[in-house]
Amino acid sequence: MPVETELTVQDAFESALSIDPEVQSALKRIEAFKARRSAASALTAQPLSLEGSYRSDRNYNNQGLREIELGVSAPIWNWNERARTQSLRDTEIELVQLQLEQKKLELAGLVRQTVWNTLGANLDVEIAQARLKTAKELMVDVEKRVKAGDLAQTDFYQASALYEQSRAELLRAQGILGDVSADYSATIGLPVSILSRIQTESTDIPNGLKPLDHPAIKLAQLKVMAQQQQSDLVQTQARANPEVGLAIISDRGAFTSASEKSLVISTRIPLGNSSEYQSRVLQAESESIAAQAALTKTQRQIVVLGRVAESNLDMFAQLRASAQEQAKLAAKTFELYKKSFDLGETDLPTLLLAEQKAFEADKLARKSAIEYAAKVSAYKQALGLLP
């Protein structure tokens, strides 16, 4: 890469957070739920209504009849409705906060995958460039030997074929890097040019961390609680909210009569609809059952994914060590064949075969280092830990 800058996964994650639309709007969403909680603390189920009327016989016999009525109407809570609404709103606030944490974790998983995919593609380009350089040097050397009569023309053809193959592999690797670089910039918001290498995440795990501490499980548990509270709330809403009214009436029967004032207290009690109420109860119960089933499924998935991630971490640590040792041995073998070739003791096909094995071993060793780093990130992701 043009610029050598060491980045951390946490740096990439924080950059992705700063451009994610859902994370940016999360605070306003939390404020909206807090406003709903404040509404649940009101003395009335709905805002007060102002009522007014005016009655007159002016357009008929015009005997002086005048009546003015002004009043307010207040919807009142059903029994236990207010307390259960408040409990539900409190849970909804916790729920939206946990949803934000879960969103951050999902974004962290995407960032981790994107970072290591990009580094892997970049490594493929670097390896292809190195092999192209080696193939070109070999082709030039073989060409000189062919002209000197030390090697046959077929050896030059083989060296040229290796060079063309290396160039094709470089072009293919550059194309793949271009695709993943676009994903990297779109997801993380940083140019790929600043990404040269990145620190592997630490495998240290907080003391006392349990699979059930995973944010996804906490979120599923809270959803179960919210659905249960919703069911409890529906139980109190067998009918619409009753209303209490208070009004003052000023009336006059005729021009010769004095105005009289009176106070009116009224009430309105809806009778309800048993079928509609039963439908809402069953709907709430079905959603509660679905939330409980989702919790059980999430718990099972998190435990399994955690075990698999831990197993993969151990396996890829061994693979990395084995690949690095293999690369060292293959490189030493190639050097011996190269010296033998320079002395005329080894033919070109044997040298090319040794070069191919050394190249593949080096590629595997360097790729295994990135794969191990990716498995470390996957392990932290499976445990629900942010970078």
mmCIF file of C-alpha atoms in Angstrom:
data_model
loop_
_atom_site.group_PDB
_atom_site.id
_atom_site.type_symbol
_atom_site.label_atom_id
_atom_site.label_comp_id
_atom_site.label_asym_id
_atom_site.label_seq_id
_atom_site.Cartn_x
_atom_site.Cartn_y
_atom_site.Cartn_z
ATOM 1 C CA MET A 1 0.000 0.000 0.000
ATOM 2 C CA PRO A 2 1.161 3.556 -0.642
ATOM 3 C CA VAL A 3 0.935 4.641 2.958
ATOM 4 C CA GLU A 4 2.151 2.508 5.842
ATOM 5 C CA THR A 5 -0.346 3.023 8.635
ATOM 6 C CA GLU A 6 -1.163 0.527 11.337
ATOM 7 C CA LEU A 7 -4.850 0.425 12.084
ATOM 8 C CA THR A 8 -6.802 -1.404 14.761
ATOM 9 C CA VAL A 9 -10.143 -3.108 14.387
ATOM 10 C CA GLN A 10 -11.459 -0.685 16.979
ATOM 11 C CA ASP A 11 -10.424 2.269 14.788
ATOM 12 C CA ALA A 12 -12.288 0.788 11.849
ATOM 13 C CA PHE A 13 -15.325 0.046 14.025
ATOM 14 C CA GLU A 14 -15.491 3.576 15.410
ATOM 15 C CA SER A 15 -15.275 4.985 11.899
ATOM 16 C CA ALA A 16 -18.126 2.727 10.770
ATOM 17 C CA LEU A 17 -20.198 3.826 13.766
ATOM 18 C CA SER A 18 -19.786 7.469 12.820
ATOM 19 C CA ILE A 19 -21.411 6.950 9.404
ATOM 20 C CA ASP A 20 -24.062 4.350 10.232
ATOM 21 C CA PRO A 21 -27.534 5.936 9.898
ATOM 22 C CA GLU A 22 -29.256 3.710 12.456
ATOM 23 C CA VAL A 23 -26.655 4.412 15.116
ATOM 24 C CA GLN A 24 -26.777 8.140 14.421
ATOM 25 C CA SER A 25 -30.559 8.228 14.854
ATOM 26 C CA ALA A 26 -30.570 5.990 17.936
ATOM 27 C CA LEU A 27 -30.496 8.800 20.517
ATOM 28 C CA LYS A 28 -33.565 10.461 19.020
ATOM 29 C CA ARG A 29 -35.336 7.109 18.968
ATOM 30 C CA ILE A 30 -34.564 6.625 22.659
ATOM 31 C CA GLU A 31 -35.859 10.131 23.396
ATOM 32 C CA ALA A 32 -39.076 9.262 21.569
ATOM 33 C CA PHE A 33 -39.639 6.246 23.818
ATOM 34 C CA LYS A 34 -38.885 8.327 26.890
ATOM 35 C CA ALA A 35 -41.557 10.779 25.757
ATOM 36 C CA ARG A 36 -44.021 7.884 25.520
ATOM 37 C CA ARG A 37 -43.060 6.931 29.067
ATOM 38 C CA SER A 38 -43.824 10.469 30.231
ATOM 39 C CA ALA A 39 -47.225 10.266 28.571
ATOM 40 C CA ALA A 40 -47.946 7.088 30.544
ATOM 41 C CA SER A 41 -47.445 9.060 33.772
ATOM 42 C CA ALA A 42 -50.262 11.462 32.952
ATOM 43 C CA LEU A 43 -53.386 11.498 35.125
ATOM 44 C CA THR A 44 -55.576 10.841 32.106
ATOM 45 C CA ALA A 45 -55.313 8.168 29.443
ATOM 46 C CA GLN A 46 -55.575 10.787 26.684
ATOM 47 C CA PRO A 47 -55.292 14.592 26.631
ATOM 48 C CA LEU A 48 -58.290 16.561 27.894
ATOM 49 C CA SER A 49 -60.942 17.592 25.377
ATOM 50 C CA LEU A 50 -62.622 21.003 25.392
ATOM 51 C CA GLU A 51 -66.328 20.919 24.569
ATOM 52 C CA GLY A 52 -68.692 23.783 23.851
ATOM 53 C CA SER A 53 -72.178 24.419 22.449
ATOM 54 C CA TYR A 54 -74.530 27.330 21.814
ATOM 55 C CA ARG A 55 -78.325 27.108 21.467
ATOM 56 C CA SER A 56 -80.658 29.929 20.359
ATOM 57 C CA ASP A 57 -84.139 30.476 18.872
ATOM 58 C CA ARG A 58 -83.087 33.634 17.079
ATOM 59 C CA ASN A 59 -83.844 32.225 13.639
ATOM 60 C CA TYR A 60 -87.258 30.897 14.641
ATOM 61 C CA ASN A 61 -89.757 32.616 16.973
ATOM 62 C CA ASN A 62 -86.976 34.614 18.675
ATOM 63 C CA GLN A 63 -88.376 34.553 22.199
ATOM 64 C CA GLY A 64 -84.923 35.160 23.660
ATOM 65 C CA LEU A 65 -83.829 31.562 24.268
ATOM 66 C CA ARG A 66 -80.094 31.445 24.784
ATOM 67 C CA GLU A 67 -77.947 28.593 26.109
ATOM 68 C CA ILE A 68 -74.167 28.388 26.294
ATOM 69 C CA GLU A 69 -72.305 25.301 27.461
ATOM 70 C CA LEU A 70 -68.550 25.033 28.070
ATOM 71 C CA GLY A 71 -66.840 21.988 29.512
ATOM 72 C CA VAL A 72 -63.932 19.589 29.494
ATOM 73 C CA SER A 73 -63.860 15.834 28.999
ATOM 74 C CA ALA A 74 -61.154 13.591 30.464
ATOM 75 C CA PRO A 75 -60.550 9.976 29.341
ATOM 76 C CA ILE A 76 -59.590 8.032 32.462
ATOM 77 C CA TRP A 77 -57.482 4.903 32.811
ATOM 78 C CA ASN A 78 -59.034 1.484 33.096
ATOM 79 C CA TRP A 79 -58.280 -0.473 36.255
ATOM 80 C CA ASN A 80 -54.485 -1.218 36.404
ATOM 81 C CA GLU A 81 -54.035 0.135 32.873
ATOM 82 C CA ARG A 82 -51.837 3.042 33.886
ATOM 83 C CA ALA A 83 -49.416 0.987 36.004
ATOM 84 C CA ARG A 84 -49.085 -1.703 33.343
ATOM 85 C CA THR A 85 -48.586 0.896 30.620
ATOM 86 C CA GLN A 86 -45.789 2.471 32.645
ATOM 87 C CA SER A 87 -44.103 -0.916 33.131
ATOM 88 C CA LEU A 88 -44.337 -1.632 29.414
ATOM 89 C CA ARG A 89 -42.914 1.774 28.496
ATOM 90 C CA ASP A 90 -39.980 1.259 30.890
ATOM 91 C CA THR A 91 -39.247 -2.073 29.243
ATOM 92 C CA GLU A 92 -39.525 -0.526 25.778
ATOM 93 C CA ILE A 93 -36.864 2.034 26.696
ATOM 94 C CA GLU A 94 -34.535 -0.761 27.813
ATOM 95 C CA LEU A 95 -35.450 -2.666 24.670
ATOM 96 C CA VAL A 96 -34.522 0.143 22.287
ATOM 97 C CA GLN A 97 -31.235 0.636 24.162
ATOM 98 C CA LEU A 98 -30.413 -3.065 23.854
ATOM 99 C CA GLN A 99 -31.395 -2.962 20.189
ATOM 100 C CA LEU A 100 -28.797 -0.243 19.754
ATOM 101 C CA GLU A 101 -26.172 -2.459 21.402
ATOM 102 C CA GLN A 102 -27.193 -5.362 19.187
ATOM 103 C CA LYS A 103 -26.968 -3.122 16.122
ATOM 104 C CA LYS A 104 -23.465 -2.101 17.176
ATOM 105 C CA LEU A 105 -22.513 -5.767 17.562
ATOM 106 C CA GLU A 106 -23.879 -6.607 14.108
ATOM 107 C CA LEU A 107 -21.964 -3.677 12.658
ATOM 108 C CA ALA A 108 -18.835 -4.880 14.468
ATOM 109 C CA GLY A 109 -19.227 -8.285 12.824
ATOM 110 C CA LEU A 110 -19.526 -6.675 9.398
ATOM 111 C CA VAL A 111 -16.497 -4.461 10.064
ATOM 112 C CA ARG A 112 -14.403 -7.398 11.250
ATOM 113 C CA GLN A 113 -15.277 -9.474 8.211
ATOM 114 C CA THR A 114 -14.687 -6.560 5.830
ATOM 115 C CA VAL A 115 -11.316 -5.676 7.357
ATOM 116 C CA TRP A 116 -9.895 -9.180 7.135
ATOM 117 C CA ASN A 117 -11.360 -9.815 3.674
ATOM 118 C CA THR A 118 -9.710 -6.609 2.467
ATOM 119 C CA LEU A 119 -6.373 -7.490 4.035
ATOM 120 C CA GLY A 120 -6.602 -10.976 2.554
ATOM 121 C CA ALA A 121 -7.258 -9.557 -0.917
ATOM 122 C CA ASN A 122 -4.425 -7.065 -0.467
ATOM 123 C CA LEU A 123 -2.091 -9.879 0.541
ATOM 124 C CA ASP A 124 -3.036 -11.819 -2.587
ATOM 125 C CA VAL A 125 -1.988 -8.800 -4.662
ATOM 126 C CA GLU A 126 1.320 -8.480 -2.810
ATOM 127 C CA ILE A 127 2.051 -12.187 -3.259
ATOM 128 C CA ALA A 128 1.120 -12.034 -6.947
ATOM 129 C CA GLN A 129 3.380 -9.005 -7.436
ATOM 130 C CA ALA A 130 6.288 -10.786 -5.765
ATOM 131 C CA ARG A 131 5.776 -13.884 -7.876
ATOM 132 C CA LEU A 132 5.541 -11.823 -11.063
ATOM 133 C CA LYS A 133 8.856 -10.174 -10.212
ATOM 134 C CA THR A 134 10.483 -13.551 -9.561
ATOM 135 C CA ALA A 135 9.027 -15.019 -12.759
ATOM 136 C CA LYS A 136 10.312 -12.084 -14.813
ATOM 137 C CA GLU A 137 13.802 -12.387 -13.360
ATOM 138 C CA LEU A 138 13.776 -16.116 -14.104
ATOM 139 C CA MET A 139 12.565 -15.540 -17.670
ATOM 140 C CA VAL A 140 15.331 -13.000 -18.319
ATOM 141 C CA ASP A 141 17.934 -15.361 -16.854
ATOM 142 C CA VAL A 142 16.701 -18.294 -18.934
ATOM 143 C CA GLU A 143 16.676 -16.157 -22.081
ATOM 144 C CA LYS A 144 20.333 -15.286 -21.552
ATOM 145 C CA ARG A 145 21.203 -18.936 -21.068
ATOM 146 C CA VAL A 146 19.289 -19.954 -24.171
ATOM 147 C CA LYS A 147 21.233 -17.402 -26.216
ATOM 148 C CA ALA A 148 24.449 -18.719 -24.681
ATOM 149 C CA GLY A 149 23.487 -22.254 -25.651
ATOM 150 C CA ASP A 150 23.258 -23.509 -22.070
ATOM 151 C CA LEU A 151 19.497 -24.173 -22.212
ATOM 152 C CA ALA A 152 17.021 -25.270 -24.846
ATOM 153 C CA GLN A 153 14.424 -22.995 -26.419
ATOM 154 C CA THR A 154 11.691 -25.017 -24.704
ATOM 155 C CA ASP A 155 13.062 -23.884 -21.351
ATOM 156 C CA PHE A 156 12.516 -20.280 -22.383
ATOM 157 C CA TYR A 157 8.957 -21.111 -23.407
ATOM 158 C CA GLN A 158 8.308 -22.639 -19.982
ATOM 159 C CA ALA A 159 9.756 -19.594 -18.210
ATOM 160 C CA SER A 160 7.678 -17.283 -20.413
ATOM 161 C CA ALA A 161 4.537 -19.288 -19.663
ATOM 162 C CA LEU A 162 5.230 -18.957 -15.943
ATOM 163 C CA TYR A 163 5.625 -15.195 -16.366
ATOM 164 C CA GLU A 164 2.317 -14.873 -18.236
ATOM 165 C CA GLN A 165 0.576 -17.033 -15.649
ATOM 166 C CA SER A 166 1.937 -14.822 -12.867
ATOM 167 C CA ARG A 167 0.750 -11.704 -14.646
ATOM 168 C CA ALA A 168 -2.748 -13.146 -15.072
ATOM 169 C CA GLU A 169 -2.868 -14.055 -11.374
ATOM 170 C CA LEU A 170 -1.869 -10.493 -10.474
ATOM 171 C CA LEU A 171 -4.618 -9.003 -12.626
ATOM 172 C CA ARG A 172 -7.172 -11.362 -11.111
ATOM 173 C CA ALA A 173 -6.039 -10.496 -7.576
ATOM 174 C CA GLN A 174 -6.192 -6.772 -8.344
ATOM 175 C CA GLY A 175 -9.758 -7.157 -9.616
ATOM 176 C CA ILE A 176 -10.849 -8.915 -6.426
ATOM 177 C CA LEU A 177 -9.094 -6.276 -4.320
ATOM 178 C CA GLY A 178 -10.996 -3.563 -6.169
ATOM 179 C CA ASP A 179 -14.330 -5.167 -5.279
ATOM 180 C CA VAL A 180 -13.586 -5.666 -1.585
ATOM 181 C CA SER A 181 -12.025 -2.205 -1.375
ATOM 182 C CA ALA A 182 -15.326 -0.691 -2.462
ATOM 183 C CA ASP A 183 -17.117 -2.625 0.303
ATOM 184 C CA TYR A 184 -14.467 -1.525 2.791
ATOM 185 C CA SER A 185 -14.831 2.159 1.977
ATOM 186 C CA ALA A 186 -18.635 2.001 1.969
ATOM 187 C CA THR A 187 -18.868 0.141 5.277
ATOM 188 C CA ILE A 188 -16.058 1.745 7.243
ATOM 189 C CA GLY A 189 -15.801 5.144 5.611
ATOM 190 C CA LEU A 190 -12.007 5.063 5.333
ATOM 191 C CA PRO A 191 -9.930 4.786 2.161
ATOM 192 C CA VAL A 192 -8.185 1.475 1.641
ATOM 193 C CA SER A 193 -4.971 3.375 0.967
ATOM 194 C CA ILE A 194 -4.429 3.887 4.716
ATOM 195 C CA LEU A 195 -4.762 0.181 5.435
ATOM 196 C CA SER A 196 -1.429 -1.597 5.336
ATOM 197 C CA ARG A 197 -1.656 -3.986 8.250
ATOM 198 C CA ILE A 198 -3.827 -4.280 11.275
ATOM 199 C CA GLN A 199 -3.359 -5.532 14.784
ATOM 200 C CA THR A 200 -4.895 -8.870 15.638
ATOM 201 C CA GLU A 201 -7.504 -8.515 18.342
ATOM 202 C CA SER A 202 -6.569 -9.758 21.775
ATOM 203 C CA THR A 203 -7.910 -13.139 22.813
ATOM 204 C CA ASP A 204 -8.321 -11.937 26.404
ATOM 205 C CA ILE A 205 -11.844 -12.534 27.672
ATOM 206 C CA PRO A 206 -13.401 -10.612 30.597
ATOM 207 C CA ASN A 207 -13.523 -12.646 33.788
ATOM 208 C CA GLY A 208 -16.868 -14.251 34.530
ATOM 209 C CA LEU A 209 -18.193 -13.857 30.987
ATOM 210 C CA LYS A 210 -20.945 -16.389 30.263
ATOM 211 C CA PRO A 211 -22.727 -17.283 27.015
ATOM 212 C CA LEU A 212 -25.986 -15.968 28.492
ATOM 213 C CA ASP A 213 -24.346 -12.528 28.799
ATOM 214 C CA HIS A 214 -24.485 -12.192 25.017
ATOM 215 C CA PRO A 215 -26.403 -9.042 23.927
ATOM 216 C CA ALA A 216 -28.580 -11.076 21.563
ATOM 217 C CA ILE A 217 -29.790 -13.254 24.443
ATOM 218 C CA LYS A 218 -30.414 -10.246 26.672
ATOM 219 C CA LEU A 219 -32.384 -8.649 23.855
ATOM 220 C CA ALA A 220 -34.460 -11.801 23.327
ATOM 221 C CA GLN A 221 -35.134 -12.047 27.076
ATOM 222 C CA LEU A 222 -36.297 -8.449 27.177
ATOM 223 C CA LYS A 223 -38.565 -9.051 24.182
ATOM 224 C CA VAL A 224 -40.201 -11.902 26.093
ATOM 225 C CA MET A 225 -40.753 -9.574 29.045
ATOM 226 C CA ALA A 226 -42.151 -6.847 26.803
ATOM 227 C CA GLN A 227 -44.588 -9.242 25.131
ATOM 228 C CA GLN A 228 -45.750 -10.536 28.516
ATOM 229 C CA GLN A 229 -46.307 -6.992 29.713
ATOM 230 C CA GLN A 230 -48.174 -6.246 26.496
ATOM 231 C CA SER A 231 -50.434 -9.228 27.188
ATOM 232 C CA ASP A 232 -51.031 -7.985 30.733
ATOM 233 C CA LEU A 233 -51.878 -4.534 29.389
ATOM 234 C CA VAL A 234 -54.359 -5.918 26.880
ATOM 235 C CA GLN A 235 -56.130 -7.679 29.747
ATOM 236 C CA THR A 236 -57.006 -4.244 31.167
ATOM 237 C CA GLN A 237 -58.347 -2.946 27.848
ATOM 238 C CA ALA A 238 -61.533 -4.947 27.515
ATOM 239 C CA ARG A 239 -63.268 -1.694 26.595
ATOM 240 C CA ALA A 240 -62.250 1.785 25.519
ATOM 241 C CA ASN A 241 -61.325 4.293 28.189
ATOM 242 C CA PRO A 242 -64.312 5.775 30.052
ATOM 243 C CA GLU A 243 -64.642 9.540 30.143
ATOM 244 C CA VAL A 244 -65.590 12.017 32.848
ATOM 245 C CA GLY A 245 -66.935 15.412 31.862
ATOM 246 C CA LEU A 246 -67.357 18.693 33.710
ATOM 247 C CA ALA A 247 -69.334 21.543 32.161
ATOM 248 C CA ILE A 248 -70.900 24.885 33.039
ATOM 249 C CA ILE A 249 -74.188 25.853 31.392
ATOM 250 C CA SER A 250 -75.584 29.372 31.187
ATOM 251 C CA ASP A 251 -79.144 29.503 29.870
ATOM 252 C CA ARG A 252 -82.029 31.957 29.520
ATOM 253 C CA GLY A 253 -85.542 30.855 28.631
ATOM 254 C CA ALA A 254 -86.828 34.198 27.284
ATOM 255 C CA PHE A 255 -85.985 37.858 27.026
ATOM 256 C CA THR A 256 -87.819 38.531 30.281
ATOM 257 C CA SER A 257 -86.139 35.662 32.135
ATOM 258 C CA ALA A 258 -82.941 35.933 34.108
ATOM 259 C CA SER A 259 -79.889 33.929 33.081
ATOM 260 C CA GLU A 260 -79.306 30.802 35.096
ATOM 261 C CA LYS A 261 -76.073 28.899 35.550
ATOM 262 C CA SER A 262 -75.628 25.238 36.333
ATOM 263 C CA LEU A 263 -72.829 22.714 36.776
ATOM 264 C CA VAL A 264 -72.991 19.419 34.891
ATOM 265 C CA ILE A 265 -70.948 16.320 35.732
ATOM 266 C CA SER A 266 -71.157 13.553 33.146
ATOM 267 C CA THR A 267 -69.624 10.183 32.441
ATOM 268 C CA ARG A 268 -69.268 7.978 29.384
ATOM 269 C CA ILE A 269 -68.607 4.255 29.775
ATOM 270 C CA PRO A 270 -68.057 2.216 26.576
ATOM 271 C CA LEU A 271 -69.599 -1.238 26.693
ATOM 272 C CA GLY A 272 -66.809 -2.857 24.698
ATOM 273 C CA ASN A 273 -66.741 -5.541 22.026
ATOM 274 C CA SER A 274 -66.025 -9.034 23.337
ATOM 275 C CA SER A 275 -64.978 -10.461 19.946
ATOM 276 C CA GLU A 276 -62.578 -7.625 19.199
ATOM 277 C CA TYR A 277 -61.139 -7.826 22.712
ATOM 278 C CA GLN A 278 -60.670 -11.592 22.483
ATOM 279 C CA SER A 279 -58.866 -11.111 19.174
ATOM 280 C CA ARG A 280 -56.401 -8.679 20.744
ATOM 281 C CA VAL A 281 -55.829 -11.006 23.700
ATOM 282 C CA LEU A 282 -55.075 -13.965 21.431
ATOM 283 C CA GLN A 283 -52.811 -11.838 19.247
ATOM 284 C CA ALA A 284 -50.816 -10.701 22.281
ATOM 285 C CA GLU A 285 -50.548 -14.271 23.567
ATOM 286 C CA SER A 286 -49.336 -15.549 20.185
ATOM 287 C CA GLU A 287 -46.638 -12.868 20.049
ATOM 288 C CA SER A 288 -45.590 -13.786 23.576
ATOM 289 C CA ILE A 289 -45.242 -17.448 22.578
ATOM 290 C CA ALA A 290 -43.220 -16.459 19.498
ATOM 291 C CA ALA A 291 -40.893 -14.316 21.618
ATOM 292 C CA GLN A 292 -40.309 -17.202 24.035
ATOM 293 C CA ALA A 293 -39.541 -19.570 21.148
ATOM 294 C CA ALA A 294 -37.146 -17.003 19.666
ATOM 295 C CA LEU A 295 -35.364 -16.749 23.018
ATOM 296 C CA THR A 296 -34.861 -20.514 23.196
ATOM 297 C CA LYS A 297 -33.545 -20.586 19.629
ATOM 298 C CA THR A 298 -31.196 -17.655 20.245
ATOM 299 C CA GLN A 299 -29.770 -19.246 23.395
ATOM 300 C CA ARG A 300 -29.080 -22.476 21.540
ATOM 301 C CA GLN A 301 -27.476 -20.675 18.588
ATOM 302 C CA ILE A 302 -25.230 -18.490 20.743
ATOM 303 C CA VAL A 303 -23.930 -21.467 22.733
ATOM 304 C CA VAL A 304 -23.222 -23.487 19.574
ATOM 305 C CA LEU A 305 -21.587 -20.576 17.740
ATOM 306 C CA GLY A 306 -19.388 -19.852 20.749
ATOM 307 C CA ARG A 307 -18.153 -23.440 20.904
ATOM 308 C CA VAL A 308 -17.490 -23.562 17.160
ATOM 309 C CA ALA A 309 -15.630 -20.235 17.233
ATOM 310 C CA GLU A 310 -13.429 -21.405 20.116
ATOM 311 C CA SER A 311 -12.686 -24.678 18.342
ATOM 312 C CA ASN A 312 -11.823 -22.848 15.107
ATOM 313 C CA LEU A 313 -9.502 -20.541 17.020
ATOM 314 C CA ASP A 314 -7.453 -23.467 18.343
ATOM 315 C CA MET A 315 -7.435 -25.209 14.973
ATOM 316 C CA PHE A 316 -6.289 -22.154 13.014
ATOM 317 C CA ALA A 317 -3.573 -21.423 15.577
ATOM 318 C CA GLN A 318 -2.136 -24.867 14.835
ATOM 319 C CA LEU A 319 -2.640 -24.328 11.095
ATOM 320 C CA ARG A 320 -0.739 -21.035 11.243
ATOM 321 C CA ALA A 321 2.216 -22.614 13.025
ATOM 322 C CA SER A 322 2.278 -25.555 10.614
ATOM 323 C CA ALA A 323 2.013 -23.319 7.535
ATOM 324 C CA GLN A 324 4.845 -21.084 8.707
ATOM 325 C CA GLU A 325 7.115 -24.081 9.259
ATOM 326 C CA GLN A 326 6.166 -25.493 5.861
ATOM 327 C CA ALA A 327 6.976 -22.157 4.198
ATOM 328 C CA LYS A 328 10.435 -22.086 5.788
ATOM 329 C CA LEU A 329 11.229 -25.611 4.580
ATOM 330 C CA ALA A 330 9.890 -24.939 1.078
ATOM 331 C CA ALA A 331 11.931 -21.725 0.826
ATOM 332 C CA LYS A 332 15.110 -23.542 1.856
ATOM 333 C CA THR A 333 14.394 -26.302 -0.658
ATOM 334 C CA PHE A 334 13.895 -23.776 -3.449
ATOM 335 C CA GLU A 335 17.153 -22.024 -2.597
ATOM 336 C CA LEU A 336 19.011 -25.316 -2.872
ATOM 337 C CA TYR A 337 17.418 -26.076 -6.234
ATOM 338 C CA LYS A 338 18.202 -22.526 -7.414
ATOM 339 C CA LYS A 339 21.871 -22.929 -6.575
ATOM 340 C CA SER A 340 21.859 -26.322 -8.259
ATOM 341 C CA PHE A 341 20.201 -24.817 -11.338
ATOM 342 C CA ASP A 342 22.760 -22.027 -11.491
ATOM 343 C CA LEU A 343 25.486 -24.681 -11.449
ATOM 344 C CA GLY A 344 23.764 -26.600 -14.233
ATOM 345 C CA GLU A 345 22.997 -29.591 -12.028
ATOM 346 C CA THR A 346 19.189 -29.206 -12.094
ATOM 347 C CA ASP A 347 16.913 -28.785 -15.089
ATOM 348 C CA LEU A 348 14.368 -25.982 -15.406
ATOM 349 C CA PRO A 349 11.176 -28.087 -14.877
ATOM 350 C CA THR A 350 12.524 -29.259 -11.523
ATOM 351 C CA LEU A 351 13.352 -25.674 -10.549
ATOM 352 C CA LEU A 352 9.894 -24.466 -11.607
ATOM 353 C CA LEU A 353 8.247 -27.200 -9.563
ATOM 354 C CA ALA A 354 10.277 -26.215 -6.494
ATOM 355 C CA GLU A 355 9.426 -22.556 -7.087
ATOM 356 C CA GLN A 356 5.720 -23.399 -7.328
ATOM 357 C CA LYS A 357 5.806 -25.327 -4.054
ATOM 358 C CA ALA A 358 7.702 -22.534 -2.304
ATOM 359 C CA PHE A 359 5.240 -19.975 -3.639
ATOM 360 C CA GLU A 360 2.205 -21.946 -2.500
ATOM 361 C CA ALA A 361 3.748 -22.584 0.932
ATOM 362 C CA ASP A 362 4.576 -18.903 1.423
ATOM 363 C CA LYS A 363 1.100 -17.921 0.298
ATOM 364 C CA LEU A 364 -0.480 -20.395 2.720
ATOM 365 C CA ALA A 365 1.680 -19.145 5.598
ATOM 366 C CA ARG A 366 0.817 -15.500 5.024
ATOM 367 C CA LYS A 367 -2.856 -16.264 4.428
ATOM 368 C CA SER A 368 -3.032 -18.429 7.546
ATOM 369 C CA ALA A 369 -1.842 -15.475 9.636
ATOM 370 C CA ILE A 370 -4.759 -13.385 8.389
ATOM 371 C CA GLU A 371 -7.167 -16.296 8.746
ATOM 372 C CA TYR A 372 -6.085 -16.755 12.354
ATOM 373 C CA ALA A 373 -6.630 -13.048 13.034
ATOM 374 C CA ALA A 374 -10.065 -13.337 11.436
ATOM 375 C CA LYS A 375 -10.889 -16.316 13.669
ATOM 376 C CA VAL A 376 -9.856 -14.302 16.736
ATOM 377 C CA SER A 377 -12.293 -11.600 15.660
ATOM 378 C CA ALA A 378 -14.964 -14.219 14.982
ATOM 379 C CA TYR A 379 -14.416 -15.633 18.475
ATOM 380 C CA LYS A 380 -14.845 -12.198 20.066
ATOM 381 C CA GLN A 381 -17.914 -11.659 17.881
ATOM 382 C CA ALA A 382 -19.446 -14.976 18.958
ATOM 383 C CA LEU A 383 -19.016 -13.935 22.590
ATOM 384 C CA GLY A 384 -20.782 -10.641 21.900
ATOM 385 C CA LEU A 385 -17.726 -8.458 22.530
ATOM 386 C CA LEU A 386 -17.181 -5.213 20.634
ATOM 387 C CA PRO A 387 -13.711 -4.317 19.290
#
